[in-house]
Every structure is written in C-alpha cells, then in structure tokens.
C-alpha cells in the first residue's frame, strides 16, 4: 500500500484540488513500479446532483481520474457527509465522487440501514459499512488521532476503504484464477450484481448495492 499525502498539517487537514490531482497523477505514473491497481480517496469538495465531468471546476479531476481508468486503475471515492445538521444529502454527492469514471461510495450501518450522515443519489455506485468502524489512526497531531493508535469513527471515509479493498481482492483473485486482469467497470459491476440490495426509496428514491465480497468472488 502506498500513502500519498495531499493535505496540509492543519487540524482539519485542508487539501487543494491541485494537490489531490497531483496525488492521483503520481499513482498513475508510478503504477508499474509500486503495483498500484486501486486509488482510494475520502476527500469531499462541492456537492453535485449529477455527474460533474462537464463542470469547469472539475475538469482537472476528470482528466486525472480518466487517465487512471485508462491505465486500468480503479478510483474509489467517498460520496461525503455534507448534509445540513449532520444529516446526509439524499440528492447530492461531493466532488470528486461525482466524476463519471470514479466509483462513488456511500455508507450503511452494521445492520444495513443507510447511515444518517451519508450523501447518496442516483450516481452513487456502491455502499459499504461506514458507521462506528474501529480502525487505526495516528497517535498525535490531528483531530481524529488517539494515543492508543485506534479510534471508532463514522463517515463515508470509513466505507470507502472497504470498497477499495474489495476491488483489490477481486482483481487479485481473477488474476490468480485465470491470469486475467479485470477492468474497474467489470469489478464494479460484479460487486453491484452480487451485493445486498438496500432499500432507500423513502430517502433518495433508489436501491443501493451493499458489497458482499464472498458473493462477488
């Protein structure tokens, strides 16, 4: 795993679009050297109701993500938690998850209910557990740091790594099984076709596929 630092050292971790794009470009340019097949990003920008490829403000993200996909590198992006009052939007997702070639990921609870904070809409591609996830964190120097090195957090930033790992597992499995490299779209389709259908018709008006890696394999 390669970690690319694109945010500054302020408590909230501010990230410029140019730095994020440079991080994507670095992964693409060094994919062969470091065997990079999946890029996972949990960085929220502006909110969009549809694919944002044609927006002038998002052109840099479109170029970078399209270049990654052209190199058979999957780009998995959190939909964000930007709704008012801590309630996720049921009609908008954040940039750069809104780029057509990105895999936009929302969040469910461990009991398969849509997480209250999760942004989602008709261009959300997959969902995964993102509520009350215990994982590793830095021991100091940030808001979500803890001296123990572990913390339980919630957000689409927690669900996105689940999906990124699923992409990596499916890609590796098919390579070992048939010496065949799946495309990002093939992996996304497999996870959509085999995932558990979560009913959000009362919220966004849609069903979403919660990943099930065993079924996908």
PDB file of C-alpha atoms in Angstrom:
ATOM      1  CA  UNK A   1       0.000   0.000   0.000  1.00  0.00           C
ATOM      2  CA  UNK A   2       1.246   3.486  -0.906  1.00  0.00           C
ATOM      3  CA  UNK A   3       0.097   6.524   1.084  1.00  0.00           C
ATOM      4  CA  UNK A   4       0.085   9.870  -0.729  1.00  0.00           C
ATOM      5  CA  UNK A   5      -0.103  12.991   1.448  1.00  0.00           C
ATOM      6  CA  UNK A   6      -2.185  15.685  -0.256  1.00  0.00           C
ATOM      7  CA  UNK A   7      -3.474  17.665   2.743  1.00  0.00           C
ATOM      8  CA  UNK A   8      -1.682  20.192   4.930  1.00  0.00           C
ATOM      9  CA  UNK A   9      -0.852  19.880   8.621  1.00  0.00           C
ATOM     10  CA  UNK A  10      -3.709  21.999   9.956  1.00  0.00           C
ATOM     11  CA  UNK A  11      -6.047  20.306  12.425  1.00  0.00           C
ATOM     12  CA  UNK A  12      -8.760  19.816   9.824  1.00  0.00           C
ATOM     13  CA  UNK A  13      -6.398  18.830   7.038  1.00  0.00           C
ATOM     14  CA  UNK A  14      -7.029  21.267   4.183  1.00  0.00           C
ATOM     15  CA  UNK A  15      -6.467  19.905   0.666  1.00  0.00           C
ATOM     16  CA  UNK A  16      -6.207  21.846  -2.584  1.00  0.00           C
ATOM     17  CA  UNK A  17      -7.621  20.397  -5.802  1.00  0.00           C
ATOM     18  CA  UNK A  18      -4.213  20.675  -7.455  1.00  0.00           C
ATOM     19  CA  UNK A  19      -2.534  18.662  -4.709  1.00  0.00           C
ATOM     20  CA  UNK A  20      -5.200  15.934  -4.862  1.00  0.00           C
ATOM     21  CA  UNK A  21      -4.871  15.770  -8.650  1.00  0.00           C
ATOM     22  CA  UNK A  22      -1.093  15.595  -8.318  1.00  0.00           C
ATOM     23  CA  UNK A  23      -1.548  12.654  -5.939  1.00  0.00           C
ATOM     24  CA  UNK A  24      -3.706  10.809  -8.482  1.00  0.00           C
ATOM     25  CA  UNK A  25      -1.193  11.565 -11.238  1.00  0.00           C
ATOM     26  CA  UNK A  26       1.672  10.271  -9.077  1.00  0.00           C
ATOM     27  CA  UNK A  27      -0.161   6.959  -8.588  1.00  0.00           C
ATOM     28  CA  UNK A  28      -0.790   6.638 -12.319  1.00  0.00           C
ATOM     29  CA  UNK A  29       2.824   7.470 -13.217  1.00  0.00           C
ATOM     30  CA  UNK A  30       4.202   5.040 -10.642  1.00  0.00           C
ATOM     31  CA  UNK A  31       1.615   2.278 -11.004  1.00  0.00           C
ATOM     32  CA  UNK A  32       4.001  -0.257 -12.532  1.00  0.00           C
ATOM     33  CA  UNK A  33       6.792   0.414 -10.066  1.00  0.00           C
ATOM     34  CA  UNK A  34       4.574   0.017  -6.984  1.00  0.00           C
ATOM     35  CA  UNK A  35       1.889  -2.330  -8.409  1.00  0.00           C
ATOM     36  CA  UNK A  36      -0.890   0.236  -7.871  1.00  0.00           C
ATOM     37  CA  UNK A  37      -4.282  -1.027  -9.054  1.00  0.00           C
ATOM     38  CA  UNK A  38      -6.703   0.894  -6.800  1.00  0.00           C
ATOM     39  CA  UNK A  39      -6.788   4.519  -5.606  1.00  0.00           C
ATOM     40  CA  UNK A  40      -8.915   5.226  -2.518  1.00  0.00           C
ATOM     41  CA  UNK A  41      -9.907   8.813  -1.692  1.00  0.00           C
ATOM     42  CA  UNK A  42     -12.030  10.236   1.113  1.00  0.00           C
ATOM     43  CA  UNK A  43     -11.933  13.919   0.242  1.00  0.00           C
ATOM     44  CA  UNK A  44     -15.082  15.994  -0.136  1.00  0.00           C
ATOM     45  CA  UNK A  45     -15.473  19.044  -2.340  1.00  0.00           C
ATOM     46  CA  UNK A  46     -18.548  20.715  -3.800  1.00  0.00           C
ATOM     47  CA  UNK A  47     -21.916  18.948  -3.990  1.00  0.00           C
ATOM     48  CA  UNK A  48     -23.475  17.782  -7.265  1.00  0.00           C
ATOM     49  CA  UNK A  49     -26.777  16.144  -8.208  1.00  0.00           C
ATOM     50  CA  UNK A  50     -25.425  14.577 -11.416  1.00  0.00           C
ATOM     51  CA  UNK A  51     -22.081  13.625 -12.937  1.00  0.00           C
ATOM     52  CA  UNK A  52     -19.858  16.681 -12.818  1.00  0.00           C
ATOM     53  CA  UNK A  53     -17.484  15.924 -15.704  1.00  0.00           C
ATOM     54  CA  UNK A  54     -18.687  18.917 -17.698  1.00  0.00           C
ATOM     55  CA  UNK A  55     -18.220  21.386 -14.837  1.00  0.00           C
ATOM     56  CA  UNK A  56     -15.215  23.633 -15.458  1.00  0.00           C
ATOM     57  CA  UNK A  57     -14.244  23.453 -11.783  1.00  0.00           C
ATOM     58  CA  UNK A  58     -13.926  19.663 -12.005  1.00  0.00           C
ATOM     59  CA  UNK A  59     -12.016  19.350 -15.291  1.00  0.00           C
ATOM     60  CA  UNK A  60      -8.733  18.587 -13.535  1.00  0.00           C
ATOM     61  CA  UNK A  61     -10.312  15.730 -11.589  1.00  0.00           C
ATOM     62  CA  UNK A  62     -11.928  14.357 -14.750  1.00  0.00           C
ATOM     63  CA  UNK A  63      -8.631  14.267 -16.632  1.00  0.00           C
ATOM     64  CA  UNK A  64      -6.739  12.667 -13.747  1.00  0.00           C
ATOM     65  CA  UNK A  65      -9.397  10.031 -12.991  1.00  0.00           C
ATOM     66  CA  UNK A  66      -9.946   9.219 -16.672  1.00  0.00           C
ATOM     67  CA  UNK A  67      -6.183   8.733 -17.054  1.00  0.00           C
ATOM     68  CA  UNK A  68      -6.187   6.327 -14.106  1.00  0.00           C
ATOM     69  CA  UNK A  69      -9.074   4.308 -15.536  1.00  0.00           C
ATOM     70  CA  UNK A  70      -7.302   4.192 -18.917  1.00  0.00           C
ATOM     71  CA  UNK A  71      -4.368   2.552 -17.099  1.00  0.00           C
ATOM     72  CA  UNK A  72      -6.794   0.035 -15.518  1.00  0.00           C
ATOM     73  CA  UNK A  73      -6.510   1.676 -12.084  1.00  0.00           C
ATOM     74  CA  UNK A  74      -9.791   1.827 -10.144  1.00  0.00           C
ATOM     75  CA  UNK A  75     -10.590   5.130  -8.410  1.00  0.00           C
ATOM     76  CA  UNK A  76     -12.827   4.738  -5.344  1.00  0.00           C
ATOM     77  CA  UNK A  77     -14.162   7.967  -3.818  1.00  0.00           C
ATOM     78  CA  UNK A  78     -16.328   8.770  -0.775  1.00  0.00           C
ATOM     79  CA  UNK A  79     -19.644  10.499  -1.511  1.00  0.00           C
ATOM     80  CA  UNK A  80     -19.168  12.731   1.553  1.00  0.00           C
ATOM     81  CA  UNK A  81     -21.184  13.602   4.658  1.00  0.00           C
ATOM     82  CA  UNK A  82     -22.110  17.143   3.782  1.00  0.00           C
ATOM     83  CA  UNK A  83     -25.804  17.305   4.579  1.00  0.00           C
ATOM     84  CA  UNK A  84     -27.175  20.055   6.808  1.00  0.00           C
ATOM     85  CA  UNK A  85     -27.457  19.373  10.537  1.00  0.00           C
ATOM     86  CA  UNK A  86     -25.390  16.207  10.320  1.00  0.00           C
ATOM     87  CA  UNK A  87     -27.916  14.554   8.004  1.00  0.00           C
ATOM     88  CA  UNK A  88     -26.520  13.376   4.682  1.00  0.00           C
ATOM     89  CA  UNK A  89     -27.930  14.671   1.424  1.00  0.00           C
ATOM     90  CA  UNK A  90     -30.238  12.241  -0.387  1.00  0.00           C
ATOM     91  CA  UNK A  91     -29.845  14.031  -3.712  1.00  0.00           C
ATOM     92  CA  UNK A  92     -26.202  15.178  -3.915  1.00  0.00           C
ATOM     93  CA  UNK A  93     -22.717  13.725  -3.577  1.00  0.00           C
ATOM     94  CA  UNK A  94     -19.419  15.515  -3.249  1.00  0.00           C
ATOM     95  CA  UNK A  95     -16.600  16.042  -5.712  1.00  0.00           C
ATOM     96  CA  UNK A  96     -14.644  14.149  -6.974  1.00  0.00           C
ATOM     97  CA  UNK A  97     -17.019  11.216  -6.383  1.00  0.00           C
ATOM     98  CA  UNK A  98     -19.283  12.857  -8.970  1.00  0.00           C
ATOM     99  CA  UNK A  99     -16.823  12.182 -11.803  1.00  0.00           C
ATOM    100  CA  UNK A 100     -18.379   9.527 -14.067  1.00  0.00           C
ATOM    101  CA  UNK A 101     -15.374   7.177 -14.043  1.00  0.00           C
ATOM    102  CA  UNK A 102     -14.984   7.302 -10.261  1.00  0.00           C
ATOM    103  CA  UNK A 103     -16.680   4.673  -8.109  1.00  0.00           C
ATOM    104  CA  UNK A 104     -18.780   6.719  -5.672  1.00  0.00           C
ATOM    105  CA  UNK A 105     -19.252   5.067  -2.264  1.00  0.00           C
ATOM    106  CA  UNK A 106     -21.929   5.765   0.352  1.00  0.00           C
ATOM    107  CA  UNK A 107     -22.351   4.296   3.824  1.00  0.00           C
ATOM    108  CA  UNK A 108     -24.596   1.844   5.646  1.00  0.00           C
ATOM    109  CA  UNK A 109     -24.791   0.852   9.296  1.00  0.00           C
ATOM    110  CA  UNK A 110     -23.804  -2.606  10.504  1.00  0.00           C
ATOM    111  CA  UNK A 111     -27.498  -3.536  10.386  1.00  0.00           C
ATOM    112  CA  UNK A 112     -27.700  -2.455   6.718  1.00  0.00           C
ATOM    113  CA  UNK A 113     -29.590   0.787   7.186  1.00  0.00           C
ATOM    114  CA  UNK A 114     -28.452   3.850   5.255  1.00  0.00           C
ATOM    115  CA  UNK A 115     -26.152   5.827   7.560  1.00  0.00           C
ATOM    116  CA  UNK A 116     -27.846   9.076   8.542  1.00  0.00           C
ATOM    117  CA  UNK A 117     -24.791  11.129   7.580  1.00  0.00           C
ATOM    118  CA  UNK A 118     -24.224   9.561   4.153  1.00  0.00           C
ATOM    119  CA  UNK A 119     -24.606  11.548   0.947  1.00  0.00           C
ATOM    120  CA  UNK A 120     -26.152   9.486  -1.845  1.00  0.00           C
ATOM    121  CA  UNK A 121     -28.112   9.875  -5.055  1.00  0.00           C
ATOM    122  CA  UNK A 122     -28.690   8.161  -8.383  1.00  0.00           C
ATOM    123  CA  UNK A 123     -24.984   8.282  -9.347  1.00  0.00           C
ATOM    124  CA  UNK A 124     -23.808   6.580  -6.147  1.00  0.00           C
ATOM    125  CA  UNK A 125     -22.263   3.301  -7.311  1.00  0.00           C
ATOM    126  CA  UNK A 126     -21.850   1.161  -4.187  1.00  0.00           C
ATOM    127  CA  UNK A 127     -22.288   1.271  -0.417  1.00  0.00           C
ATOM    128  CA  UNK A 128     -20.420  -0.392   2.437  1.00  0.00           C
ATOM    129  CA  UNK A 129     -20.303  -0.266   6.258  1.00  0.00           C
ATOM    130  CA  UNK A 130     -19.192   3.162   7.452  1.00  0.00           C
ATOM    131  CA  UNK A 131     -20.884   3.611  10.849  1.00  0.00           C
ATOM    132  CA  UNK A 132     -18.904   3.030  14.050  1.00  0.00           C
ATOM    133  CA  UNK A 133     -15.861   1.472  12.390  1.00  0.00           C
ATOM    134  CA  UNK A 134     -12.845   0.851  14.631  1.00  0.00           C
ATOM    135  CA  UNK A 135      -9.571   1.274  12.808  1.00  0.00           C
ATOM    136  CA  UNK A 136      -6.032   2.554  13.098  1.00  0.00           C
ATOM    137  CA  UNK A 137      -5.323   6.287  13.434  1.00  0.00           C
ATOM    138  CA  UNK A 138      -2.198   8.387  14.035  1.00  0.00           C
ATOM    139  CA  UNK A 139      -1.279   8.710  17.691  1.00  0.00           C
ATOM    140  CA  UNK A 140      -0.998  12.521  17.668  1.00  0.00           C
ATOM    141  CA  UNK A 141      -1.197  15.697  15.608  1.00  0.00           C
ATOM    142  CA  UNK A 142      -4.747  15.572  14.252  1.00  0.00           C
ATOM    143  CA  UNK A 143      -8.405  15.851  15.262  1.00  0.00           C
ATOM    144  CA  UNK A 144      -9.065  12.135  14.868  1.00  0.00           C
ATOM    145  CA  UNK A 145      -5.833  10.960  16.454  1.00  0.00           C
ATOM    146  CA  UNK A 146      -5.644   8.839  19.615  1.00  0.00           C
ATOM    147  CA  UNK A 147      -2.733   7.837  21.823  1.00  0.00           C
ATOM    148  CA  UNK A 148      -3.732   4.158  21.519  1.00  0.00           C
ATOM    149  CA  UNK A 149      -3.467   4.221  17.737  1.00  0.00           C
ATOM    150  CA  UNK A 150      -7.110   3.139  17.396  1.00  0.00           C
ATOM    151  CA  UNK A 151     -10.402   5.003  17.194  1.00  0.00           C
ATOM    152  CA  UNK A 152     -14.025   4.264  16.303  1.00  0.00           C
ATOM    153  CA  UNK A 153     -15.254   6.682  13.650  1.00  0.00           C
ATOM    154  CA  UNK A 154     -18.183   7.078  11.265  1.00  0.00           C
ATOM    155  CA  UNK A 155     -18.361   8.515   7.755  1.00  0.00           C
ATOM    156  CA  UNK A 156     -18.189   7.621   4.102  1.00  0.00           C
ATOM    157  CA  UNK A 157     -14.440   7.841   4.695  1.00  0.00           C
ATOM    158  CA  UNK A 158     -14.875   4.582   6.619  1.00  0.00           C
ATOM    159  CA  UNK A 159     -16.941   2.840   3.938  1.00  0.00           C
ATOM    160  CA  UNK A 160     -14.716   3.791   1.006  1.00  0.00           C
ATOM    161  CA  UNK A 161     -11.677   1.705   2.103  1.00  0.00           C
ATOM    162  CA  UNK A 162     -13.967  -1.344   2.405  1.00  0.00           C
ATOM    163  CA  UNK A 163     -14.851  -0.965  -1.267  1.00  0.00           C
ATOM    164  CA  UNK A 164     -11.271  -0.222  -2.340  1.00  0.00           C
ATOM    165  CA  UNK A 165     -10.117  -3.417  -0.616  1.00  0.00           C
ATOM    166  CA  UNK A 166     -12.918  -5.380  -2.293  1.00  0.00           C
ATOM    167  CA  UNK A 167     -11.737  -4.116  -5.693  1.00  0.00           C
ATOM    168  CA  UNK A 168      -8.180  -5.220  -4.925  1.00  0.00           C
ATOM    169  CA  UNK A 169      -9.308  -8.668  -3.746  1.00  0.00           C
ATOM    170  CA  UNK A 170     -11.453  -9.324  -6.817  1.00  0.00           C
ATOM    171  CA  UNK A 171      -8.728  -8.179  -9.162  1.00  0.00           C
ATOM    172  CA  UNK A 172      -6.130 -10.396  -7.463  1.00  0.00           C
ATOM    173  CA  UNK A 173      -8.490 -13.392  -7.360  1.00  0.00           C
ATOM    174  CA  UNK A 174      -9.234 -13.302 -11.082  1.00  0.00           C
ATOM    175  CA  UNK A 175      -5.553 -12.813 -11.906  1.00  0.00           C
ATOM    176  CA  UNK A 176      -4.632 -15.908  -9.884  1.00  0.00           C
ATOM    177  CA  UNK A 177      -7.593 -17.946 -11.112  1.00  0.00           C
ATOM    178  CA  UNK A 178      -7.457 -17.216 -14.859  1.00  0.00           C
ATOM    179  CA  UNK A 179      -4.421 -14.923 -15.336  1.00  0.00           C
ATOM    180  CA  UNK A 180      -6.960 -12.320 -16.391  1.00  0.00           C
ATOM    181  CA  UNK A 181      -6.973  -8.661 -15.341  1.00  0.00           C
ATOM    182  CA  UNK A 182     -10.433  -7.278 -14.686  1.00  0.00           C
ATOM    183  CA  UNK A 183     -11.244  -3.692 -15.621  1.00  0.00           C
ATOM    184  CA  UNK A 184     -12.540  -1.250 -12.986  1.00  0.00           C
ATOM    185  CA  UNK A 185     -16.008  -1.394 -14.568  1.00  0.00           C
ATOM    186  CA  UNK A 186     -16.058  -5.206 -14.519  1.00  0.00           C
ATOM    187  CA  UNK A 187     -15.217  -5.217 -10.820  1.00  0.00           C
ATOM    188  CA  UNK A 188     -17.804  -2.542 -10.043  1.00  0.00           C
ATOM    189  CA  UNK A 189     -20.449  -4.478 -11.975  1.00  0.00           C
ATOM    190  CA  UNK A 190     -19.594  -7.704 -10.131  1.00  0.00           C
ATOM    191  CA  UNK A 191     -19.974  -6.006  -6.748  1.00  0.00           C
ATOM    192  CA  UNK A 192     -23.233  -4.367  -7.829  1.00  0.00           C
ATOM    193  CA  UNK A 193     -24.693  -7.591  -9.218  1.00  0.00           C
ATOM    194  CA  UNK A 194     -23.846  -9.672  -6.137  1.00  0.00           C
ATOM    195  CA  UNK A 195     -24.318  -7.156  -3.324  1.00  0.00           C
ATOM    196  CA  UNK A 196     -27.248  -6.977  -0.936  1.00  0.00           C
ATOM    197  CA  UNK A 197     -29.910  -4.572  -2.195  1.00  0.00           C
ATOM    198  CA  UNK A 198     -30.566  -1.827   0.372  1.00  0.00           C
ATOM    199  CA  UNK A 199     -33.883  -0.013   0.108  1.00  0.00           C
ATOM    200  CA  UNK A 200     -33.520   3.774   0.273  1.00  0.00           C
ATOM    201  CA  UNK A 201     -36.666   4.578  -1.688  1.00  0.00           C
ATOM    202  CA  UNK A 202     -38.005   6.562   1.268  1.00  0.00           C
ATOM    203  CA  UNK A 203     -34.859   8.733   1.215  1.00  0.00           C
ATOM    204  CA  UNK A 204     -33.129   9.091  -2.143  1.00  0.00           C
ATOM    205  CA  UNK A 205     -35.723   7.081  -4.042  1.00  0.00           C
ATOM    206  CA  UNK A 206     -33.242   4.354  -5.003  1.00  0.00           C
ATOM    207  CA  UNK A 207     -31.915   0.928  -4.064  1.00  0.00           C
ATOM    208  CA  UNK A 208     -28.165   0.599  -3.468  1.00  0.00           C
ATOM    209  CA  UNK A 209     -25.911  -2.446  -3.564  1.00  0.00           C
ATOM    210  CA  UNK A 210     -24.052  -3.129  -0.296  1.00  0.00           C
ATOM    211  CA  UNK A 211     -20.913  -5.029  -1.241  1.00  0.00           C
ATOM    212  CA  UNK A 212     -20.644  -8.745  -0.466  1.00  0.00           C
ATOM    213  CA  UNK A 213     -17.115  -9.833  -1.342  1.00  0.00           C
ATOM    214  CA  UNK A 214     -17.739 -13.562  -0.860  1.00  0.00           C
ATOM    215  CA  UNK A 215     -20.719 -13.486  -3.230  1.00  0.00           C
ATOM    216  CA  UNK A 216     -18.726 -11.463  -5.759  1.00  0.00           C
ATOM    217  CA  UNK A 217     -15.892 -13.979  -5.699  1.00  0.00           C
TER     218      UNK A 217
END
